[in-house]
PDB file of C-alpha atoms and ligand atoms in Angstrom:
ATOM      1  CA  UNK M 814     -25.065 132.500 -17.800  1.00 90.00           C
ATOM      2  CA  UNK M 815     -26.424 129.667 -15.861  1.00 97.00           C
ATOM      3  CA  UNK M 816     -25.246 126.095 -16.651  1.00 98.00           C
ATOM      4  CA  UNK M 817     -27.839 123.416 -16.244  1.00 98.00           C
ATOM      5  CA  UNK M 818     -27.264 119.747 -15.053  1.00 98.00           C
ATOM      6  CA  UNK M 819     -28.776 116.934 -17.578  1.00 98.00           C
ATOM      7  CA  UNK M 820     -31.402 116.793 -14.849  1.00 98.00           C
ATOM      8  CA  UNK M 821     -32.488 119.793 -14.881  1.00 98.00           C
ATOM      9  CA  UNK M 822     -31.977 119.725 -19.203  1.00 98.00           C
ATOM     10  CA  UNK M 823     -34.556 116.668 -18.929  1.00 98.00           C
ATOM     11  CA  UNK M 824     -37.193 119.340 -16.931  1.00 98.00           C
ATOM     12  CA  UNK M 825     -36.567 121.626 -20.172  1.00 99.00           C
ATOM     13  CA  UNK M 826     -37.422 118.976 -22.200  1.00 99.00           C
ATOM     14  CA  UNK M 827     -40.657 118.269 -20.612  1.00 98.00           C
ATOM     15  CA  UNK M 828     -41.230 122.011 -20.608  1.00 99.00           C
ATOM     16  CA  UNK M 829     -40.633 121.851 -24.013  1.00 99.00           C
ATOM     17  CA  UNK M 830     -42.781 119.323 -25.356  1.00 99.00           C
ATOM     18  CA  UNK M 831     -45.950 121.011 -24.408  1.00 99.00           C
ATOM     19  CA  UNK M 832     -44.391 124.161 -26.311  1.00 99.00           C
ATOM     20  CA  UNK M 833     -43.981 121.619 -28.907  1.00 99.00           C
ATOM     21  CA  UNK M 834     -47.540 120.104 -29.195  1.00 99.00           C
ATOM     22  CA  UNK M 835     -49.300 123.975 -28.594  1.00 99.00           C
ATOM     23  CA  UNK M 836     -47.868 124.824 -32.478  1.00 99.00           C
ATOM     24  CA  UNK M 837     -48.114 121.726 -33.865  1.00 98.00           C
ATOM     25  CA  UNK M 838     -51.915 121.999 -32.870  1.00 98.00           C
ATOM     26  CA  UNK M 839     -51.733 126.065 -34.576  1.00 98.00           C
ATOM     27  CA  UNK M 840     -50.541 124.338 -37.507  1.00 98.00           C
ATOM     28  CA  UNK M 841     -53.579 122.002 -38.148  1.00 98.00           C
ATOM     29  CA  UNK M 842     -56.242 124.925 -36.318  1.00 98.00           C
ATOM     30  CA  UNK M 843     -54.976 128.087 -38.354  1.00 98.00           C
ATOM     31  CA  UNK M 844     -56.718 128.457 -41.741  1.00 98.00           C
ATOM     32  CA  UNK M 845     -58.592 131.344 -43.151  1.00 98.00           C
ATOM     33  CA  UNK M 846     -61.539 132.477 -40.873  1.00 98.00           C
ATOM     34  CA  UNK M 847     -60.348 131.780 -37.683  1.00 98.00           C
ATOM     35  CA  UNK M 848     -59.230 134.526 -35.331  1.00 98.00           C
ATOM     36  CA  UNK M 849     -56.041 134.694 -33.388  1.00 99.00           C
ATOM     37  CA  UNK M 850     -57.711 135.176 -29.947  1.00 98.00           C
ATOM     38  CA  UNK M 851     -59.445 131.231 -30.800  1.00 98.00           C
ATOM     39  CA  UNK M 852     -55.749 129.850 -31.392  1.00 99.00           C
ATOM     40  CA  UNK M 853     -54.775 131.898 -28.204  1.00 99.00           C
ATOM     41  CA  UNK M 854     -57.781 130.336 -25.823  1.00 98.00           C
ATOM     42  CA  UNK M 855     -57.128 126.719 -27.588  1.00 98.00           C
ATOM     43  CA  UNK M 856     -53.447 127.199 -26.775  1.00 99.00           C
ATOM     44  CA  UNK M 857     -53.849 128.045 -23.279  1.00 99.00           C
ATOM     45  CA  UNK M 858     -55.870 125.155 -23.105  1.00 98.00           C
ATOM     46  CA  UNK M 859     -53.733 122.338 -24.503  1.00 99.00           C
ATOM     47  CA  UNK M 860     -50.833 123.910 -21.995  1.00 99.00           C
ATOM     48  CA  UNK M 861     -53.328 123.898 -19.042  1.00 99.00           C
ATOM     49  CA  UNK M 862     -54.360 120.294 -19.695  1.00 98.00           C
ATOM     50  CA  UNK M 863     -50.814 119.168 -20.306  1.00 98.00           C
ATOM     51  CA  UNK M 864     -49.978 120.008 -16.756  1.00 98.00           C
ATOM     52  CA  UNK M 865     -48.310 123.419 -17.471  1.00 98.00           C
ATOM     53  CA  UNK M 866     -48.323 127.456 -17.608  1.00 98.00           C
ATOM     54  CA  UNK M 867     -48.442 129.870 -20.380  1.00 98.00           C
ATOM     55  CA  UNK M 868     -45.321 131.293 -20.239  1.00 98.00           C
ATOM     56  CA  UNK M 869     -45.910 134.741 -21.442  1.00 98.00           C
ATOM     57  CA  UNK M 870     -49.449 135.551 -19.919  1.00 98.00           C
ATOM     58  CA  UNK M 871     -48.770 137.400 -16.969  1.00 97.00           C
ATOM     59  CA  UNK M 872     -44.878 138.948 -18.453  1.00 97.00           C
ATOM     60  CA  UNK M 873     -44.546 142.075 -18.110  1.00 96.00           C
ATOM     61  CA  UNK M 874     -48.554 142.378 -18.129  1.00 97.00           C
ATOM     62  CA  UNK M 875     -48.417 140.757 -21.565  1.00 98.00           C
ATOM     63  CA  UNK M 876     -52.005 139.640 -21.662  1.00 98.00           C
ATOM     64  CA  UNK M 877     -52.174 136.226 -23.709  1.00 98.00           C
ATOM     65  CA  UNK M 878     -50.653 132.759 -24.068  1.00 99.00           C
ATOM     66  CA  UNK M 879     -49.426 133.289 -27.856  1.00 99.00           C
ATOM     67  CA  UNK M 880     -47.740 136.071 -29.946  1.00 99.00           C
ATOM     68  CA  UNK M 881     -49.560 135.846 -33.152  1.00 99.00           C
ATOM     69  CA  UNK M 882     -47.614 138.449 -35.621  1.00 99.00           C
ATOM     70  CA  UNK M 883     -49.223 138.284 -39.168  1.00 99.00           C
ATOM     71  CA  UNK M 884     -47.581 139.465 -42.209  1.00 98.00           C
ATOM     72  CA  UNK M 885     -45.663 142.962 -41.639  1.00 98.00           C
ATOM     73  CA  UNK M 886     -45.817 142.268 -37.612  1.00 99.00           C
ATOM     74  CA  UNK M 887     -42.361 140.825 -36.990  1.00 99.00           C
ATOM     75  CA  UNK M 888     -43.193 139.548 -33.550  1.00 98.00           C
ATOM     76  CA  UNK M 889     -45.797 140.419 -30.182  1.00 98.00           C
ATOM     77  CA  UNK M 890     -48.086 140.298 -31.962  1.00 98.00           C
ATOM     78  CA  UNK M 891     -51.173 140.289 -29.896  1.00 98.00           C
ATOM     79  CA  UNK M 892     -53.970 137.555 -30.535  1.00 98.00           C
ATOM     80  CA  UNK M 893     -58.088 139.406 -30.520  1.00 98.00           C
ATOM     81  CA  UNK M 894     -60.533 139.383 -33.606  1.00 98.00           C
ATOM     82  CA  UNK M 895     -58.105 139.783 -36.238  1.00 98.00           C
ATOM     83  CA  UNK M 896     -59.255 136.724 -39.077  1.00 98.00           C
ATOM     84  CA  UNK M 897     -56.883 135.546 -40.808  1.00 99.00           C
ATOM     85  CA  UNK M 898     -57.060 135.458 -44.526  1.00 98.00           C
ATOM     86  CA  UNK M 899     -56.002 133.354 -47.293  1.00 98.00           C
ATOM     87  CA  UNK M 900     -52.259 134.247 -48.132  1.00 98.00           C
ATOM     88  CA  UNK M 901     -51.239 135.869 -44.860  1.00 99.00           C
ATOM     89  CA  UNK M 902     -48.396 134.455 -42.959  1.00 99.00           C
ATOM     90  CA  UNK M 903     -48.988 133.962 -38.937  1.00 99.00           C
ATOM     91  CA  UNK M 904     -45.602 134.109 -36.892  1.00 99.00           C
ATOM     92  CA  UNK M 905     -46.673 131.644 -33.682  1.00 99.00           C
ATOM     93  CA  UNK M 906     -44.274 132.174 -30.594  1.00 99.00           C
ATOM     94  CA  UNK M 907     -45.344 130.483 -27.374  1.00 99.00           C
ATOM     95  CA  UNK M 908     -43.814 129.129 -24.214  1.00 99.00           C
ATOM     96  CA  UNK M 909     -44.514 126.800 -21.093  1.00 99.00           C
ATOM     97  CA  UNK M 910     -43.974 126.720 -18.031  1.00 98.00           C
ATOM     98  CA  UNK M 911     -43.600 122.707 -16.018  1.00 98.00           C
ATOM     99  CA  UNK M 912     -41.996 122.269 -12.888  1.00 98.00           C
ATOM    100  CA  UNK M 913     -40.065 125.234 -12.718  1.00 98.00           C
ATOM    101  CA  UNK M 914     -38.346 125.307 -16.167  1.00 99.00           C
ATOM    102  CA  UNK M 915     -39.391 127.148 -18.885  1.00 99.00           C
ATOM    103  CA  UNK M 916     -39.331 126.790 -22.929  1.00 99.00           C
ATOM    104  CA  UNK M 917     -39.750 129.173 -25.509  1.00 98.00           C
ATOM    105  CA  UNK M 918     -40.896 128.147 -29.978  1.00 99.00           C
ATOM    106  CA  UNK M 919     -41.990 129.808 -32.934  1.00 99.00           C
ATOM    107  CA  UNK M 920     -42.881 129.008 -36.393  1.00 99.00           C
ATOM    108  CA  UNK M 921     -44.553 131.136 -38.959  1.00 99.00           C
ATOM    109  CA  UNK M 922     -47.061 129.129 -40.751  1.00 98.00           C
ATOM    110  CA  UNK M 923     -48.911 129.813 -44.535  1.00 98.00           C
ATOM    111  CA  UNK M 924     -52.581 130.602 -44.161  1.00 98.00           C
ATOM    112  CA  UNK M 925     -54.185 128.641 -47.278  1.00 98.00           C
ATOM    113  CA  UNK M 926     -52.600 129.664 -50.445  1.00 98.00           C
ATOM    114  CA  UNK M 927     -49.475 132.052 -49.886  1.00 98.00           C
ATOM    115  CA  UNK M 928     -47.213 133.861 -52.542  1.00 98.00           C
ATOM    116  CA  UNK M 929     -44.447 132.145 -53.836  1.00 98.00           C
ATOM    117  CA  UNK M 930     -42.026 135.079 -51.891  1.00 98.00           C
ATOM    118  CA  UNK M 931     -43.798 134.523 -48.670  1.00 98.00           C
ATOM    119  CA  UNK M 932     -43.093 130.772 -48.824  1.00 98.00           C
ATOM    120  CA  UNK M 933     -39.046 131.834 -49.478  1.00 98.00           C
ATOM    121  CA  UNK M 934     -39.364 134.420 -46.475  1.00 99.00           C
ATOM    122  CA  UNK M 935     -40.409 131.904 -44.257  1.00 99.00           C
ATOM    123  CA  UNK M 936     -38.198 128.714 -46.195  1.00 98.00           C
ATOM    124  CA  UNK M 937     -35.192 130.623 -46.054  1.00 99.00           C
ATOM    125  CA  UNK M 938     -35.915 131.517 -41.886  1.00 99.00           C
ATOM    126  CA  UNK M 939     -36.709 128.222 -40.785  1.00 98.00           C
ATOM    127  CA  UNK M 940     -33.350 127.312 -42.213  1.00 98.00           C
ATOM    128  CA  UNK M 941     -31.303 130.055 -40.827  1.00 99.00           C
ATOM    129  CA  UNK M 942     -32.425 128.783 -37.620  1.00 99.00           C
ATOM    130  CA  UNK M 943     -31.418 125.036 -38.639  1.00 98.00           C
ATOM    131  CA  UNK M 944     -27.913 127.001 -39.238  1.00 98.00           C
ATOM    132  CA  UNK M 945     -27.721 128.527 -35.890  1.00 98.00           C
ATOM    133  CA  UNK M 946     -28.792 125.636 -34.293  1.00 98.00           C
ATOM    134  CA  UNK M 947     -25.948 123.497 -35.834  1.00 98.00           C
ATOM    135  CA  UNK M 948     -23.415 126.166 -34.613  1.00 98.00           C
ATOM    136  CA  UNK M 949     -23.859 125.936 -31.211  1.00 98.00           C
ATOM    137  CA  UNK M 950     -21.782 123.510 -30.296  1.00 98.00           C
ATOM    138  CA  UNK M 951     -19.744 122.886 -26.960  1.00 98.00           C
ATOM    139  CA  UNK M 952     -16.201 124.732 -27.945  1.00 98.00           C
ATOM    140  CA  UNK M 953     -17.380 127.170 -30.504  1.00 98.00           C
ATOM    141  CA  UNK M 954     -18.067 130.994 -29.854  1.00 98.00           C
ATOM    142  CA  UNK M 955     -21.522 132.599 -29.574  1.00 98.00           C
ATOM    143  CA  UNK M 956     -20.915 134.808 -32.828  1.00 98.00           C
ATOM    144  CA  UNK M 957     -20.758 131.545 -34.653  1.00 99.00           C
ATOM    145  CA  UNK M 958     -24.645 131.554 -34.078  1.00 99.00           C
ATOM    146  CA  UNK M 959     -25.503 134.772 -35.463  1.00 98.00           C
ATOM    147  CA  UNK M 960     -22.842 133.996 -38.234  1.00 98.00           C
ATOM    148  CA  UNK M 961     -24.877 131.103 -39.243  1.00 99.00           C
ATOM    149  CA  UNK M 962     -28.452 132.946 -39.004  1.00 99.00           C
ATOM    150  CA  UNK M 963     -27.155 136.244 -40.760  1.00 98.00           C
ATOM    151  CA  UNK M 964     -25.108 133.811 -43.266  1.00 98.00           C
ATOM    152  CA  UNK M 965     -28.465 132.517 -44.520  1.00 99.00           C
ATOM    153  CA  UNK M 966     -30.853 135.234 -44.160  1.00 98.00           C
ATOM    154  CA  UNK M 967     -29.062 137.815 -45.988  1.00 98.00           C
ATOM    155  CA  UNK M 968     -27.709 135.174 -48.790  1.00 98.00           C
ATOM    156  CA  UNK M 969     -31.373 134.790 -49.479  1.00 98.00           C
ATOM    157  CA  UNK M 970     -31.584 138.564 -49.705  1.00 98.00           C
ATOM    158  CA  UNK M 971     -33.279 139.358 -46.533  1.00 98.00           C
ATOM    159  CA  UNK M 972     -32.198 140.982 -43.414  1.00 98.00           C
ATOM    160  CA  UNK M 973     -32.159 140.259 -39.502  1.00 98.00           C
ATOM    161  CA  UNK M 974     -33.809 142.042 -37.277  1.00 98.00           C
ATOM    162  CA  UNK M 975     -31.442 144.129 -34.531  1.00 98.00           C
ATOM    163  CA  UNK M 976     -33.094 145.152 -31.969  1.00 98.00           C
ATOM    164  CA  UNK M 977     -34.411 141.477 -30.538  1.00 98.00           C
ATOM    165  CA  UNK M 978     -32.645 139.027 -29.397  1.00 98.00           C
ATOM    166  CA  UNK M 979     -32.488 135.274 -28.986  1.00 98.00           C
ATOM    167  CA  UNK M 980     -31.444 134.499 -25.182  1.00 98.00           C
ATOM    168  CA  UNK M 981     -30.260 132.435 -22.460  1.00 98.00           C
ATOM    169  CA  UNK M 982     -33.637 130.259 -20.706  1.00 99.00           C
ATOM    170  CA  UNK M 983     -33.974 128.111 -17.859  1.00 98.00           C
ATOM    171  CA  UNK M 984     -35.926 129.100 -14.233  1.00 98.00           C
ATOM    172  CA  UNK M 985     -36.612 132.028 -16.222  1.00 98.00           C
ATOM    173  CA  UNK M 986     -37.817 133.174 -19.001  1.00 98.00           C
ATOM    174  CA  UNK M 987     -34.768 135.570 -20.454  1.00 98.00           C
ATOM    175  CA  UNK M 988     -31.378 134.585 -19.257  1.00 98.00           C
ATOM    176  CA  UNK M 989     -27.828 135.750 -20.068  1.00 98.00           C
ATOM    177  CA  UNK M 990     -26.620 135.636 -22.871  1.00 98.00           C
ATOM    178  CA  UNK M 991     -28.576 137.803 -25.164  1.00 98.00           C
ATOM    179  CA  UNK M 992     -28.248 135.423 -28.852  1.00 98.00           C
ATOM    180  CA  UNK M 993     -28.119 137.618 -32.119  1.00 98.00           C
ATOM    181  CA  UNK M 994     -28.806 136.741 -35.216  1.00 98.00           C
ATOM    182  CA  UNK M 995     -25.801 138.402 -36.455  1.00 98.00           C
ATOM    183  CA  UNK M 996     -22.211 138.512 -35.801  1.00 98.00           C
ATOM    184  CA  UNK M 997     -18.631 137.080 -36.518  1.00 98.00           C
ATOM    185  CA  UNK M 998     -17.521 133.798 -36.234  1.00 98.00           C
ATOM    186  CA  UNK M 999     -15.216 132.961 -33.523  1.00 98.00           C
ATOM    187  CA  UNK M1000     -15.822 136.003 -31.559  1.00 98.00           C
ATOM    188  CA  UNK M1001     -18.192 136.571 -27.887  1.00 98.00           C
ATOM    189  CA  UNK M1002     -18.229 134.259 -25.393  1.00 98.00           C
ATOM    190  CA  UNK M1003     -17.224 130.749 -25.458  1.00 98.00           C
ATOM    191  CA  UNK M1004     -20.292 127.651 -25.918  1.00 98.00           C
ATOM    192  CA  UNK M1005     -20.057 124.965 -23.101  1.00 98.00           C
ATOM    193  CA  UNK M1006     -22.144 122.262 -22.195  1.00 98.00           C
ATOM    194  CA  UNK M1007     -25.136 122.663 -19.841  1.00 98.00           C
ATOM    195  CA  UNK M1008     -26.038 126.248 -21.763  1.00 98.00           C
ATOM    196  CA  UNK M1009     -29.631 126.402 -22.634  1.00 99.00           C
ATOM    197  CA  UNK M1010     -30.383 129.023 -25.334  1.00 99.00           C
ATOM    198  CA  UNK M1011     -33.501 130.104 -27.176  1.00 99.00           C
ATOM    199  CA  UNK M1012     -32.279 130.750 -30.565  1.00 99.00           C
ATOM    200  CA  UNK M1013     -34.739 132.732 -32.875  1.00 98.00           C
ATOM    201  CA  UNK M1014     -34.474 134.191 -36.032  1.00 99.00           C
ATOM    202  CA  UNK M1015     -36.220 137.356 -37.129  1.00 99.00           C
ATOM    203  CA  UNK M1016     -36.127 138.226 -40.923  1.00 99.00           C
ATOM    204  CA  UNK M1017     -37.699 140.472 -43.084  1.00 98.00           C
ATOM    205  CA  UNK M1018     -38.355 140.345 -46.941  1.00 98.00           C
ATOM    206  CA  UNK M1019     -36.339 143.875 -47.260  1.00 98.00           C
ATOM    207  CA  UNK M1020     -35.118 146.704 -44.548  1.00 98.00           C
ATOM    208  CA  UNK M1021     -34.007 145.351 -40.957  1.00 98.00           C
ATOM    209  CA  UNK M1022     -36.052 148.167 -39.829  1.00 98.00           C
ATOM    210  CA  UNK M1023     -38.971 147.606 -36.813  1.00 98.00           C
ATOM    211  CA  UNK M1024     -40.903 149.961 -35.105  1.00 98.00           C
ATOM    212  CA  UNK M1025     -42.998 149.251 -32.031  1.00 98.00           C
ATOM    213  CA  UNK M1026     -47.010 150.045 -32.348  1.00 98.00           C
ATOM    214  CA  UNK M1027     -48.950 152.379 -29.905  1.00 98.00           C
ATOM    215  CA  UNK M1028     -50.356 148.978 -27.539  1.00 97.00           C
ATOM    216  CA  UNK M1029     -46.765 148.959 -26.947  1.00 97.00           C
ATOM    217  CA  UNK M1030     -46.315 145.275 -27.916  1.00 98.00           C
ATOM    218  CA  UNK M1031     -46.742 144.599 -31.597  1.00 98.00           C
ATOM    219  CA  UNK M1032     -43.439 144.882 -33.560  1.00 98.00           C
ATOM    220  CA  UNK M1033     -43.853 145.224 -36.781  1.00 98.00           C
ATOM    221  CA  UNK M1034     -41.194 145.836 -40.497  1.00 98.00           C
ATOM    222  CA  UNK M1035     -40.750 150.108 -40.866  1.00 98.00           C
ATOM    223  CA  UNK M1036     -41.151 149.173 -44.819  1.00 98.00           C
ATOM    224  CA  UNK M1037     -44.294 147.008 -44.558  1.00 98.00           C
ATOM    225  CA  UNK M1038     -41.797 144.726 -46.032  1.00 98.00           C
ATOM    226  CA  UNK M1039     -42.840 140.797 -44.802  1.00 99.00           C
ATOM    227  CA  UNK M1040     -41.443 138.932 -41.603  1.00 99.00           C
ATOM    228  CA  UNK M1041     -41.026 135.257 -40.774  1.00 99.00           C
ATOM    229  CA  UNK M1042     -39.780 134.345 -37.245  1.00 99.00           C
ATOM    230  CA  UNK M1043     -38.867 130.620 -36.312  1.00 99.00           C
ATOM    231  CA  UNK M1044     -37.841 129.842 -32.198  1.00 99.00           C
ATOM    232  CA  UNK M1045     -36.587 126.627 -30.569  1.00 99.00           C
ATOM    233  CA  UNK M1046     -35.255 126.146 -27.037  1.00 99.00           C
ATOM    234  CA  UNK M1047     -31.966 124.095 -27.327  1.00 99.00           C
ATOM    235  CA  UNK M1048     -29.237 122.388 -24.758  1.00 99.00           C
ATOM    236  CA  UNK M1049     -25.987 122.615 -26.014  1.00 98.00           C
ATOM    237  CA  UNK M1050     -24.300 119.268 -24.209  1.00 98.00           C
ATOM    238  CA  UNK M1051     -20.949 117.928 -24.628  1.00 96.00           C
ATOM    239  CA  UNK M1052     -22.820 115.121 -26.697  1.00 96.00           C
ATOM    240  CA  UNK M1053     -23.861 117.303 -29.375  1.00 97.00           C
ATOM    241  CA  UNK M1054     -26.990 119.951 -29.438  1.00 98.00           C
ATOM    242  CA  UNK M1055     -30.599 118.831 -28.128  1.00 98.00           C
ATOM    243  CA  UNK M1056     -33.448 120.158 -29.230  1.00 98.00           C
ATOM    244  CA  UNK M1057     -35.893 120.920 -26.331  1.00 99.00           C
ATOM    245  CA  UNK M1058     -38.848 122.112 -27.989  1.00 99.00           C
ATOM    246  CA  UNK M1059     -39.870 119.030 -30.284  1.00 98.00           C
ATOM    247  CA  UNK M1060     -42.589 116.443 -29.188  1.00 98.00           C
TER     248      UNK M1060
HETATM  249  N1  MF3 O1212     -40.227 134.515 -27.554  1.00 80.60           N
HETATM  250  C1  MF3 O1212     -40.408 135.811 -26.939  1.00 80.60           C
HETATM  251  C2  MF3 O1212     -39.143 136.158 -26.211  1.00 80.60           C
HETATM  252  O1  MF3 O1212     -38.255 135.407 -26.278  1.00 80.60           O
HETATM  253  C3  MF3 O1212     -41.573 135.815 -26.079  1.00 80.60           C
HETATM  254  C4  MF3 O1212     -41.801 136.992 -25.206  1.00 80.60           C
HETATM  255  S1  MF3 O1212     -43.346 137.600 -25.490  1.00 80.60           S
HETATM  256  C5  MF3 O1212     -43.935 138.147 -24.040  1.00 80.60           C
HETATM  257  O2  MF3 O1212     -38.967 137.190 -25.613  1.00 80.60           O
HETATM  258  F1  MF3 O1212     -45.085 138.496 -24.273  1.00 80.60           F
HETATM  259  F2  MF3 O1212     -43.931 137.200 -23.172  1.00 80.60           F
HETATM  260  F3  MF3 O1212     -43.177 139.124 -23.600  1.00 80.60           F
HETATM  261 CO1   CO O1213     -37.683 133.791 -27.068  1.00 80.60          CO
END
């Protein structure tokens, strides 16, 4: 892993506040009717005029400044004409690029009027993420944060998803370590300050189960089963955790 100094942290943070204001703008622009490839231009916008890069355009060939997974899609989701529609859930994940450092968010957001089991899905992920953010702390283990996540999600009666990751961030995108949302406390490798993680929660409504769709991106529940993913970019110092990706 690669330890950043607080100068560096403060480049994140910058990084991460244009993360920060692209989905707080998704969650006043996404409402039934609009399509995911407007929130995508609008959010490639807001990052352009902010004096940064989209992230993800370019990675790997991915094509587009968001991920917008709706309903069964757990994430990569890939913004075009789909409208959304009263009672879906839209999983946002989006990153920036400013000066070098990079920063990586999600939040699944209610489109209108959603069922009462949606709004747990995506209640009970947003604090499993809380959780694993509160774990990582200078001193503790990195099984403490997928203790935390798991802890949560599957007390609610969900499950996390295995087969992707949270991770390491800094000059790149994807750093070591690799951050599940499961594991044992006090086990894997030891928290210290200057670590920089992306922490972020996948969780389905029933089976753990994802496949991948034919464009090769989109992930989406094997069951059909709902998903809610929640993402911030966080600096674990010896002061305490920091949370990059907030205005
Ligand atoms: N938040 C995702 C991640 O951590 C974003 C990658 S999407 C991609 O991997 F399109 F850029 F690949
Ligand atoms: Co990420």
């Amino acid at each position: 892993m690669i330890l950043k100094t607080p100068q560096e942290i403060l480049k994140m943070r910058k990084s991460g506040k244009i993360t920060a204001a692209v989905l707080a703008m998704m969650g006043e622009l996404a409402r039934p009717g609009v399509t995911t490839g407007e929130l995508d231009r609008k959010a490639e916008r807001l990052i352009l005029d902010m004096g940064g890069k989209p992230a993800f355009k370019g990675y790997m060939d991915y094509p587009s400044t968001l991920c917008t997974s709706v309903n069964d899609e757990v994430i990569h989701g890939m913004p075009g004409d789909r409208v959304l529609e009263e009672g879906d859930i839209l999983s946002i994940d989006t990153g920036a690029v400013l000066d070098g450092f990079y920063s990586d968010a999600a939040v699944t957001l209610p489109i209108g009027d959603v069922s009462e089991e949606a709004s747990r899905l995506m209640e009970a992920t947003r604090r499993s993420l809380e959780k694993g953010i509160e774990a990582a702390r200078a001193g503790g283990r990195l099984g403490d944060i997928g203790n935390a996540v798991q802890s949560v999600a599957e007390g609610a009666g969900y499950s996390v998803v295995r087969e992707f990751v949270g991770h390491g961030i800094g000059r790149k995108m994807h750093e070591p370590p690799n951050v599940p949302n499961y594991g044992a406390k006090g086990t894997g490798i030891r928290l210290v300050g200057g670590m920089t993680l992306a922490i972020e929660p996948m969780v389905n409504q029933s089976s753990h189960q994802v496949r991948v769709d034919d464009d090769g991106w989109t992930v989406r529940t094997r069951d059909g089963g709902l998903s809610a993913h929640f993402e911030h970019t966080v600096a674990i110092t010896d002061e305490g955790i920091v949370l990059l990706t907030v205005l």
